[in-house]
Amino acid sequence: MATIRSLTMGLFGVLSAAGCVLPPPPGELVPPRVEVLAADARATRYGGSAAQVFEHPAIRDRVRALFGPAWSAGRDGGLSAATGLFFSTSSPPKTLRIGDREYLAVSGCMATACSTRRGLVLVGADGERLLARVDDGGFTFHFGFGPGMTAMTPQDRLLVDAAWGALR
């Protein structure tokens, strides 16, 4: 009896240590792998803070198009405040590799509510494609802008959320 219990516990321990990884069901999306790359000049090519990045002439108009009415209107765009306020406190931009593509990640938060009002903007390596997530007091908003993009796809949301998790 003790031998069976010992074998069962041993088998359980081996399986727990090895992990049991099953492929996802067909059609279920898998979050992409996110790697934070070493700091280099690419991370600051548009500036060293969210404010500088968002005002850089190469992407300023795209950032405003990304957020639409939420950029300056806040409530009219669905957010409790203008988007820029969600980046009023920011960390230096980082370069991420998500799947097989590189992105510049700009993250920040509202100075008065950093734990509940945060934002992330991902800028594609060419500066043409932008994806974003803003958490506004329990509500999550996703934004996307780029050539041929008419709406955020589930894959785009998963990509932004994977980057969000890697930077937390």
Short mmCIF file of the C-alpha atoms (twelve columns), coordinates in Angstrom:
data_MODEL
# 
_entry.id   MODEL 
# 
loop_
_atom_site.group_PDB 
_atom_site.id 
_atom_site.type_symbol 
_atom_site.label_atom_id 
_atom_site.label_alt_id 
_atom_site.label_comp_id 
_atom_site.label_asym_id 
_atom_site.label_seq_id 
_atom_site.Cartn_x 
_atom_site.Cartn_y 
_atom_site.Cartn_z 
_atom_site.pdbx_PDB_model_num 
ATOM 1   C CA . MET A 1   0.000   0.000  0.000   1 
ATOM 2   C CA . ALA A 2   2.775   2.413  0.960   1 
ATOM 3   C CA . THR A 3   4.646   1.469  -2.230  1 
ATOM 4   C CA . ILE A 4   1.665   2.344  -4.434  1 
ATOM 5   C CA . ARG A 5   1.245   5.660  -2.639  1 
ATOM 6   C CA . SER A 6   4.971   6.394  -3.052  1 
ATOM 7   C CA . LEU A 7   4.870   5.545  -6.765  1 
ATOM 8   C CA . THR A 8   1.760   7.668  -7.283  1 
ATOM 9   C CA . MET A 9   3.304   10.638 -5.487  1 
ATOM 10  C CA . GLY A 10  6.569   10.168 -7.390  1 
ATOM 11  C CA . LEU A 11  4.746   10.055 -10.728 1 
ATOM 12  C CA . PHE A 12  2.755   13.141 -9.770  1 
ATOM 13  C CA . GLY A 13  5.969   14.942 -8.828  1 
ATOM 14  C CA . VAL A 14  7.664   14.052 -12.115 1 
ATOM 15  C CA . LEU A 15  4.675   15.183 -14.164 1 
ATOM 16  C CA . SER A 16  4.410   18.414 -12.184 1 
ATOM 17  C CA . ALA A 17  8.100   19.189 -12.609 1 
ATOM 18  C CA . ALA A 18  8.100   18.384 -16.314 1 
ATOM 19  C CA . GLY A 19  4.909   20.288 -16.969 1 
ATOM 20  C CA . CYS A 20  2.155   19.183 -19.206 1 
ATOM 21  C CA . VAL A 21  1.882   21.288 -22.319 1 
ATOM 22  C CA . LEU A 22  -0.969  20.645 -24.669 1 
ATOM 23  C CA . PRO A 23  -1.470  22.396 -27.972 1 
ATOM 24  C CA . PRO A 24  -4.363  24.881 -27.989 1 
ATOM 25  C CA . PRO A 25  -7.648  23.789 -29.502 1 
ATOM 26  C CA . PRO A 26  -7.972  24.472 -33.237 1 
ATOM 27  C CA . GLY A 27  -8.863  28.090 -33.946 1 
ATOM 28  C CA . GLU A 28  -7.721  29.391 -30.557 1 
ATOM 29  C CA . LEU A 29  -5.208  32.215 -30.735 1 
ATOM 30  C CA . VAL A 30  -1.840  31.784 -29.046 1 
ATOM 31  C CA . PRO A 31  -0.120  34.840 -27.567 1 
ATOM 32  C CA . PRO A 32  3.092   35.661 -29.423 1 
ATOM 33  C CA . ARG A 33  6.443   35.486 -27.706 1 
ATOM 34  C CA . VAL A 34  7.644   38.892 -26.502 1 
ATOM 35  C CA . GLU A 35  11.304  39.646 -25.942 1 
ATOM 36  C CA . VAL A 36  12.550  42.933 -24.460 1 
ATOM 37  C CA . LEU A 37  15.742  43.751 -26.365 1 
ATOM 38  C CA . ALA A 38  18.834  45.398 -24.925 1 
ATOM 39  C CA . ALA A 39  18.704  49.194 -24.849 1 
ATOM 40  C CA . ASP A 40  20.209  50.833 -27.920 1 
ATOM 41  C CA . ALA A 41  19.770  53.886 -30.146 1 
ATOM 42  C CA . ARG A 42  16.726  52.370 -31.899 1 
ATOM 43  C CA . ALA A 43  14.682  52.707 -28.707 1 
ATOM 44  C CA . THR A 44  15.143  56.480 -28.574 1 
ATOM 45  C CA . ARG A 45  15.075  57.347 -32.278 1 
ATOM 46  C CA . TYR A 46  11.811  59.290 -31.751 1 
ATOM 47  C CA . GLY A 47  12.687  60.593 -28.264 1 
ATOM 48  C CA . GLY A 48  13.362  59.545 -24.699 1 
ATOM 49  C CA . SER A 49  9.844   59.936 -23.268 1 
ATOM 50  C CA . ALA A 50  6.255   59.420 -24.367 1 
ATOM 51  C CA . ALA A 51  5.759   63.179 -24.848 1 
ATOM 52  C CA . GLN A 52  8.823   63.409 -27.118 1 
ATOM 53  C CA . VAL A 53  7.837   60.322 -29.116 1 
ATOM 54  C CA . PHE A 54  4.256   61.537 -29.604 1 
ATOM 55  C CA . GLU A 55  5.484   64.939 -30.829 1 
ATOM 56  C CA . HIS A 56  8.195   63.619 -33.173 1 
ATOM 57  C CA . PRO A 57  7.467   64.911 -36.705 1 
ATOM 58  C CA . ALA A 58  7.888   61.456 -38.258 1 
ATOM 59  C CA . ILE A 59  4.977   59.912 -36.321 1 
ATOM 60  C CA . ARG A 60  3.041   62.783 -34.677 1 
ATOM 61  C CA . ASP A 61  0.162   62.665 -37.191 1 
ATOM 62  C CA . ARG A 62  -0.050  58.868 -36.981 1 
ATOM 63  C CA . VAL A 63  -0.278  58.977 -33.179 1 
ATOM 64  C CA . ARG A 64  -3.199  61.395 -33.404 1 
ATOM 65  C CA . ALA A 65  -4.875  59.255 -36.067 1 
ATOM 66  C CA . LEU A 66  -4.304  56.168 -33.893 1 
ATOM 67  C CA . PHE A 67  -6.327  57.596 -31.003 1 
ATOM 68  C CA . GLY A 68  -8.801  59.644 -33.052 1 
ATOM 69  C CA . PRO A 69  -11.157 61.714 -30.882 1 
ATOM 70  C CA . ALA A 70  -9.693  60.195 -27.694 1 
ATOM 71  C CA . TRP A 71  -6.413  62.036 -28.336 1 
ATOM 72  C CA . SER A 72  -7.707  65.404 -27.180 1 
ATOM 73  C CA . ALA A 73  -11.333 64.933 -26.256 1 
ATOM 74  C CA . GLY A 74  -11.111 62.187 -23.665 1 
ATOM 75  C CA . ARG A 75  -14.773 61.411 -22.945 1 
ATOM 76  C CA . ASP A 76  -15.819 62.009 -26.549 1 
ATOM 77  C CA . GLY A 77  -13.333 59.313 -27.535 1 
ATOM 78  C CA . GLY A 78  -14.468 56.910 -24.806 1 
ATOM 79  C CA . LEU A 79  -11.738 57.617 -22.246 1 
ATOM 80  C CA . SER A 80  -12.085 59.508 -18.966 1 
ATOM 81  C CA . ALA A 81  -9.361  61.977 -20.056 1 
ATOM 82  C CA . ALA A 82  -7.357  62.944 -23.123 1 
ATOM 83  C CA . THR A 83  -4.988  60.158 -24.186 1 
ATOM 84  C CA . GLY A 84  -1.824  62.139 -23.517 1 
ATOM 85  C CA . LEU A 85  -2.637  62.190 -19.802 1 
ATOM 86  C CA . PHE A 86  -2.334  58.381 -19.711 1 
ATOM 87  C CA . PHE A 87  1.335   58.891 -20.614 1 
ATOM 88  C CA . SER A 88  2.093   61.935 -18.435 1 
ATOM 89  C CA . THR A 89  4.510   59.759 -16.471 1 
ATOM 90  C CA . SER A 90  6.469   57.490 -18.790 1 
ATOM 91  C CA . SER A 91  9.450   55.222 -18.797 1 
ATOM 92  C CA . PRO A 92  12.078  55.377 -21.561 1 
ATOM 93  C CA . PRO A 93  10.957  53.650 -24.771 1 
ATOM 94  C CA . LYS A 94  12.017  50.023 -25.195 1 
ATOM 95  C CA . THR A 95  12.577  47.869 -28.246 1 
ATOM 96  C CA . LEU A 96  10.551  44.662 -28.268 1 
ATOM 97  C CA . ARG A 97  10.647  41.666 -30.548 1 
ATOM 98  C CA . ILE A 98  7.141   40.273 -30.804 1 
ATOM 99  C CA . GLY A 99  7.011   37.144 -32.878 1 
ATOM 100 C CA . ASP A 100 9.300   37.927 -35.804 1 
ATOM 101 C CA . ARG A 101 8.804   41.727 -35.789 1 
ATOM 102 C CA . GLU A 102 10.353  44.560 -33.813 1 
ATOM 103 C CA . TYR A 103 8.366   47.334 -32.170 1 
ATOM 104 C CA . LEU A 104 9.181   50.440 -30.212 1 
ATOM 105 C CA . ALA A 105 7.208   50.280 -26.953 1 
ATOM 106 C CA . VAL A 106 6.174   53.501 -25.241 1 
ATOM 107 C CA . SER A 107 4.497   52.955 -21.886 1 
ATOM 108 C CA . GLY A 108 3.226   55.368 -19.300 1 
ATOM 109 C CA . CYS A 109 0.570   56.187 -16.777 1 
ATOM 110 C CA . MET A 110 -1.528  59.041 -15.463 1 
ATOM 111 C CA . ALA A 111 0.551   60.803 -12.821 1 
ATOM 112 C CA . THR A 112 -2.308  60.923 -10.316 1 
ATOM 113 C CA . ALA A 113 -3.542  57.344 -10.869 1 
ATOM 114 C CA . CYS A 114 -0.625  55.246 -12.082 1 
ATOM 115 C CA . SER A 115 -2.007  51.921 -10.885 1 
ATOM 116 C CA . THR A 116 -5.373  52.212 -12.677 1 
ATOM 117 C CA . ARG A 117 -4.787  54.460 -15.692 1 
ATOM 118 C CA . ARG A 118 -1.978  53.219 -17.890 1 
ATOM 119 C CA . GLY A 119 -1.139  53.172 -21.573 1 
ATOM 120 C CA . LEU A 120 1.082   51.398 -24.088 1 
ATOM 121 C CA . VAL A 121 1.812   52.348 -27.689 1 
ATOM 122 C CA . LEU A 122 3.674   50.010 -30.036 1 
ATOM 123 C CA . VAL A 123 5.280   51.580 -33.088 1 
ATOM 124 C CA . GLY A 124 6.276   49.206 -35.878 1 
ATOM 125 C CA . ALA A 125 9.932   49.225 -36.927 1 
ATOM 126 C CA . ASP A 126 9.063   51.280 -40.031 1 
ATOM 127 C CA . GLY A 127 6.911   53.747 -38.044 1 
ATOM 128 C CA . GLU A 128 3.873   53.033 -40.231 1 
ATOM 129 C CA . ARG A 129 1.884   50.662 -38.018 1 
ATOM 130 C CA . LEU A 130 0.829   51.670 -34.502 1 
ATOM 131 C CA . LEU A 131 -1.054  49.611 -31.918 1 
ATOM 132 C CA . ALA A 132 -2.100  50.740 -28.457 1 
ATOM 133 C CA . ARG A 133 -3.790  49.738 -25.232 1 
ATOM 134 C CA . VAL A 134 -5.140  52.114 -22.614 1 
ATOM 135 C CA . ASP A 135 -6.442  50.882 -19.266 1 
ATOM 136 C CA . ASP A 136 -8.834  53.423 -17.815 1 
ATOM 137 C CA . GLY A 137 -9.947  52.542 -14.300 1 
ATOM 138 C CA . GLY A 138 -11.036 48.988 -15.051 1 
ATOM 139 C CA . PHE A 139 -11.882 49.438 -18.732 1 
ATOM 140 C CA . THR A 140 -9.441  48.406 -21.466 1 
ATOM 141 C CA . PHE A 141 -9.377  50.140 -24.840 1 
ATOM 142 C CA . HIS A 142 -7.411  48.977 -27.897 1 
ATOM 143 C CA . PHE A 143 -6.436  51.216 -30.808 1 
ATOM 144 C CA . GLY A 144 -4.806  50.477 -34.158 1 
ATOM 145 C CA . PHE A 145 -3.578  52.501 -37.111 1 
ATOM 146 C CA . GLY A 146 -1.625  51.617 -40.220 1 
ATOM 147 C CA . PRO A 147 -1.706  50.938 -43.943 1 
ATOM 148 C CA . GLY A 148 -4.753  48.872 -44.862 1 
ATOM 149 C CA . MET A 149 -5.916  48.669 -41.250 1 
ATOM 150 C CA . THR A 150 -9.622  49.331 -40.780 1 
ATOM 151 C CA . ALA A 151 -10.086 47.693 -37.368 1 
ATOM 152 C CA . MET A 152 -8.102  45.893 -34.689 1 
ATOM 153 C CA . THR A 153 -8.041  42.157 -35.327 1 
ATOM 154 C CA . PRO A 154 -8.066  39.604 -32.498 1 
ATOM 155 C CA . GLN A 155 -4.404  38.911 -33.352 1 
ATOM 156 C CA . ASP A 156 -3.580  42.627 -32.966 1 
ATOM 157 C CA . ARG A 157 -5.250  42.713 -29.542 1 
ATOM 158 C CA . LEU A 158 -3.383  39.579 -28.485 1 
ATOM 159 C CA . LEU A 159 -0.082  41.105 -29.648 1 
ATOM 160 C CA . VAL A 160 -0.649  44.332 -27.669 1 
ATOM 161 C CA . ASP A 161 -1.792  42.409 -24.599 1 
ATOM 162 C CA . ALA A 162 1.275   40.135 -24.783 1 
ATOM 163 C CA . ALA A 163 3.551   43.214 -24.918 1 
ATOM 164 C CA . TRP A 164 1.588   44.731 -22.016 1 
ATOM 165 C CA . GLY A 165 2.193   41.622 -19.932 1 
ATOM 166 C CA . ALA A 166 5.898   41.502 -20.774 1 
ATOM 167 C CA . LEU A 167 6.417   45.129 -19.705 1 
ATOM 168 C CA . ARG A 168 4.557   44.893 -16.373 1 
# 
